[in-house]
Amino acid sequence: MLKLNRIHHIAIICSDYERSKTFYTEILGFTIVREVYREARKSYKLDLEVNGLYQIELFSFPGPPPARPSQPEALGLRHLAFEVDNIEEAVFHLNEYEVITEPIRIDETTGKRFTFFTDPDGLPLELYEK
């Protein structure tokens, strides 16, 4: 049987590299592990981590693919979820940066609170309270 240890990373293609870099580092607080300009592709690759865990590869391309249909649902990856200690504080922080969040809801299975918002390209993201 295949033994998987954990998810290693998630790759995201963005339409505006600087805007997405700012969003993921300054607003969401990811730390830059490395940033590489790939001359052959005329694009950047940004490796990001949170709490010492490498998690996201952010890619730019001169002609990014078309936007992903994401509302209300799309086939394939549904959303990325990030765990937070206090959902009200996290929502307040996002709203200070004019990131629109949905109303906080309660997961009927776990009783935990959560909300959704989007990145600059409309990728659905979730905050899920610990």
mmCIF file of C-alpha atoms in Angstrom:
data_model
loop_
_atom_site.group_PDB
_atom_site.id
_atom_site.type_symbol
_atom_site.label_atom_id
_atom_site.label_comp_id
_atom_site.label_asym_id
_atom_site.label_seq_id
_atom_site.Cartn_x
_atom_site.Cartn_y
_atom_site.Cartn_z
ATOM 1 C CA MET A 1 0.000 0.000 0.000
ATOM 2 C CA LEU A 2 1.191 3.528 -0.767
ATOM 3 C CA LYS A 3 2.221 5.361 2.419
ATOM 4 C CA LEU A 4 1.540 9.098 2.180
ATOM 5 C CA ASN A 5 2.871 11.211 5.058
ATOM 6 C CA ARG A 6 1.014 14.513 4.510
ATOM 7 C CA ILE A 7 0.181 17.070 1.849
ATOM 8 C CA HIS A 8 3.499 18.600 0.827
ATOM 9 C CA HIS A 9 2.303 21.779 -0.908
ATOM 10 C CA ILE A 10 -0.431 23.398 -2.943
ATOM 11 C CA ALA A 11 0.401 25.153 -6.220
ATOM 12 C CA ILE A 12 -1.490 28.319 -7.162
ATOM 13 C CA ILE A 13 -1.238 30.224 -10.455
ATOM 14 C CA CYS A 14 -2.009 33.918 -10.055
ATOM 15 C CA SER A 15 -2.882 36.598 -12.595
ATOM 16 C CA ASP A 16 -1.091 39.480 -10.832
ATOM 17 C CA TYR A 17 2.062 38.274 -9.082
ATOM 18 C CA GLU A 18 2.740 41.334 -6.916
ATOM 19 C CA ARG A 19 -0.893 41.597 -5.780
ATOM 20 C CA SER A 20 -1.023 37.906 -4.852
ATOM 21 C CA LYS A 21 2.410 38.013 -3.199
ATOM 22 C CA THR A 22 1.209 40.905 -1.021
ATOM 23 C CA PHE A 23 -2.038 39.083 -0.209
ATOM 24 C CA TYR A 24 -0.404 35.811 0.854
ATOM 25 C CA THR A 25 2.529 37.385 2.745
ATOM 26 C CA GLU A 26 1.287 40.681 4.190
ATOM 27 C CA ILE A 27 -2.396 39.877 4.727
ATOM 28 C CA LEU A 28 -2.400 36.113 5.393
ATOM 29 C CA GLY A 29 1.068 36.150 6.977
ATOM 30 C CA PHE A 30 2.819 33.407 5.021
ATOM 31 C CA THR A 31 6.620 33.554 5.208
ATOM 32 C CA ILE A 32 8.694 33.562 2.047
ATOM 33 C CA VAL A 33 10.975 30.520 1.851
ATOM 34 C CA ARG A 34 12.395 31.423 -1.566
ATOM 35 C CA GLU A 35 11.517 33.519 -4.553
ATOM 36 C CA VAL A 36 12.891 32.553 -7.955
ATOM 37 C CA TYR A 37 12.571 34.318 -11.279
ATOM 38 C CA ARG A 38 12.572 31.692 -14.010
ATOM 39 C CA GLU A 39 14.032 33.452 -17.042
ATOM 40 C CA ALA A 40 13.131 30.664 -19.476
ATOM 41 C CA ARG A 41 9.464 30.988 -18.504
ATOM 42 C CA LYS A 42 9.478 34.747 -17.820
ATOM 43 C CA SER A 43 7.758 34.013 -14.537
ATOM 44 C CA TYR A 44 8.181 33.915 -10.771
ATOM 45 C CA LYS A 45 7.825 31.009 -8.369
ATOM 46 C CA LEU A 46 7.325 31.926 -4.726
ATOM 47 C CA ASP A 47 7.589 29.248 -2.025
ATOM 48 C CA LEU A 48 5.616 30.088 1.114
ATOM 49 C CA GLU A 49 5.267 28.573 4.572
ATOM 50 C CA VAL A 50 3.172 29.070 7.674
ATOM 51 C CA ASN A 51 4.454 28.114 11.140
ATOM 52 C CA GLY A 52 7.558 26.519 9.638
ATOM 53 C CA LEU A 53 5.605 24.230 7.301
ATOM 54 C CA TYR A 54 6.164 24.639 3.570
ATOM 55 C CA GLN A 55 2.708 24.826 2.059
ATOM 56 C CA ILE A 56 2.148 26.987 -1.028
ATOM 57 C CA GLU A 57 3.901 27.495 -4.352
ATOM 58 C CA LEU A 58 2.705 30.711 -5.988
ATOM 59 C CA PHE A 59 3.317 30.860 -9.736
ATOM 60 C CA SER A 60 3.112 33.700 -12.227
ATOM 61 C CA PHE A 61 3.014 33.308 -15.990
ATOM 62 C CA PRO A 62 3.072 35.930 -18.772
ATOM 63 C CA GLY A 63 -0.307 34.641 -20.007
ATOM 64 C CA PRO A 64 -2.073 32.926 -17.110
ATOM 65 C CA PRO A 65 -4.813 30.398 -17.867
ATOM 66 C CA PRO A 66 -8.455 31.550 -17.721
ATOM 67 C CA ALA A 67 -10.079 32.098 -14.361
ATOM 68 C CA ARG A 68 -11.458 29.086 -12.523
ATOM 69 C CA PRO A 69 -15.232 29.003 -12.148
ATOM 70 C CA SER A 70 -15.706 28.960 -8.396
ATOM 71 C CA GLN A 71 -19.145 30.127 -7.467
ATOM 72 C CA PRO A 72 -21.040 28.507 -5.999
ATOM 73 C CA GLU A 73 -19.126 25.282 -6.663
ATOM 74 C CA ALA A 74 -16.641 23.974 -9.227
ATOM 75 C CA LEU A 75 -15.495 20.506 -10.187
ATOM 76 C CA GLY A 76 -12.109 19.645 -8.709
ATOM 77 C CA LEU A 77 -10.482 21.501 -5.848
ATOM 78 C CA ARG A 78 -13.289 23.090 -3.841
ATOM 79 C CA HIS A 79 -11.308 25.398 -1.535
ATOM 80 C CA LEU A 80 -8.245 25.699 0.709
ATOM 81 C CA ALA A 81 -8.855 25.877 4.460
ATOM 82 C CA PHE A 82 -6.597 27.489 7.044
ATOM 83 C CA GLU A 83 -6.871 26.780 10.772
ATOM 84 C CA VAL A 84 -7.048 29.771 13.140
ATOM 85 C CA ASP A 85 -7.215 30.032 16.923
ATOM 86 C CA ASN A 86 -9.798 32.839 17.009
ATOM 87 C CA ILE A 87 -12.080 33.337 14.050
ATOM 88 C CA GLU A 88 -13.339 36.798 15.078
ATOM 89 C CA GLU A 89 -9.777 38.129 15.292
ATOM 90 C CA ALA A 90 -8.904 36.571 11.919
ATOM 91 C CA VAL A 91 -12.014 38.011 10.249
ATOM 92 C CA PHE A 92 -11.326 41.439 11.769
ATOM 93 C CA HIS A 93 -7.768 41.307 10.402
ATOM 94 C CA LEU A 94 -8.932 40.383 6.898
ATOM 95 C CA ASN A 95 -11.639 43.044 6.926
ATOM 96 C CA GLU A 96 -9.041 45.682 7.906
ATOM 97 C CA TYR A 97 -7.380 44.915 4.547
ATOM 98 C CA GLU A 98 -10.762 45.159 2.796
ATOM 99 C CA VAL A 99 -10.924 41.401 2.263
ATOM 100 C CA ILE A 100 -14.611 40.521 2.262
ATOM 101 C CA THR A 101 -15.577 37.540 4.408
ATOM 102 C CA GLU A 102 -18.850 35.645 4.530
ATOM 103 C CA PRO A 103 -20.762 35.543 7.820
ATOM 104 C CA ILE A 104 -19.270 33.139 10.369
ATOM 105 C CA ARG A 105 -21.106 29.804 10.366
ATOM 106 C CA ILE A 106 -21.006 26.682 12.517
ATOM 107 C CA ASP A 107 -20.071 23.294 11.050
ATOM 108 C CA GLU A 108 -23.053 21.128 11.949
ATOM 109 C CA THR A 109 -20.857 18.021 12.180
ATOM 110 C CA THR A 110 -17.998 19.323 14.340
ATOM 111 C CA GLY A 111 -19.551 22.364 16.025
ATOM 112 C CA LYS A 112 -16.531 24.433 14.892
ATOM 113 C CA ARG A 113 -16.883 27.935 13.439
ATOM 114 C CA PHE A 114 -15.760 28.811 9.915
ATOM 115 C CA THR A 115 -16.049 31.417 7.177
ATOM 116 C CA PHE A 116 -15.050 31.855 3.547
ATOM 117 C CA PHE A 117 -13.264 34.576 1.570
ATOM 118 C CA THR A 118 -11.324 34.711 -1.690
ATOM 119 C CA ASP A 119 -7.792 35.484 -2.795
ATOM 120 C CA PRO A 120 -7.154 38.208 -5.432
ATOM 121 C CA ASP A 121 -8.030 35.772 -8.248
ATOM 122 C CA GLY A 122 -11.231 34.520 -6.649
ATOM 123 C CA LEU A 123 -9.785 31.258 -5.293
ATOM 124 C CA PRO A 124 -12.097 30.221 -2.449
ATOM 125 C CA LEU A 125 -10.356 30.152 0.941
ATOM 126 C CA GLU A 126 -11.725 29.133 4.325
ATOM 127 C CA LEU A 127 -10.858 29.986 7.907
ATOM 128 C CA TYR A 128 -11.673 27.142 10.297
ATOM 129 C CA GLU A 129 -11.462 27.726 14.051
ATOM 130 C CA LYS A 130 -9.320 25.296 16.063
#
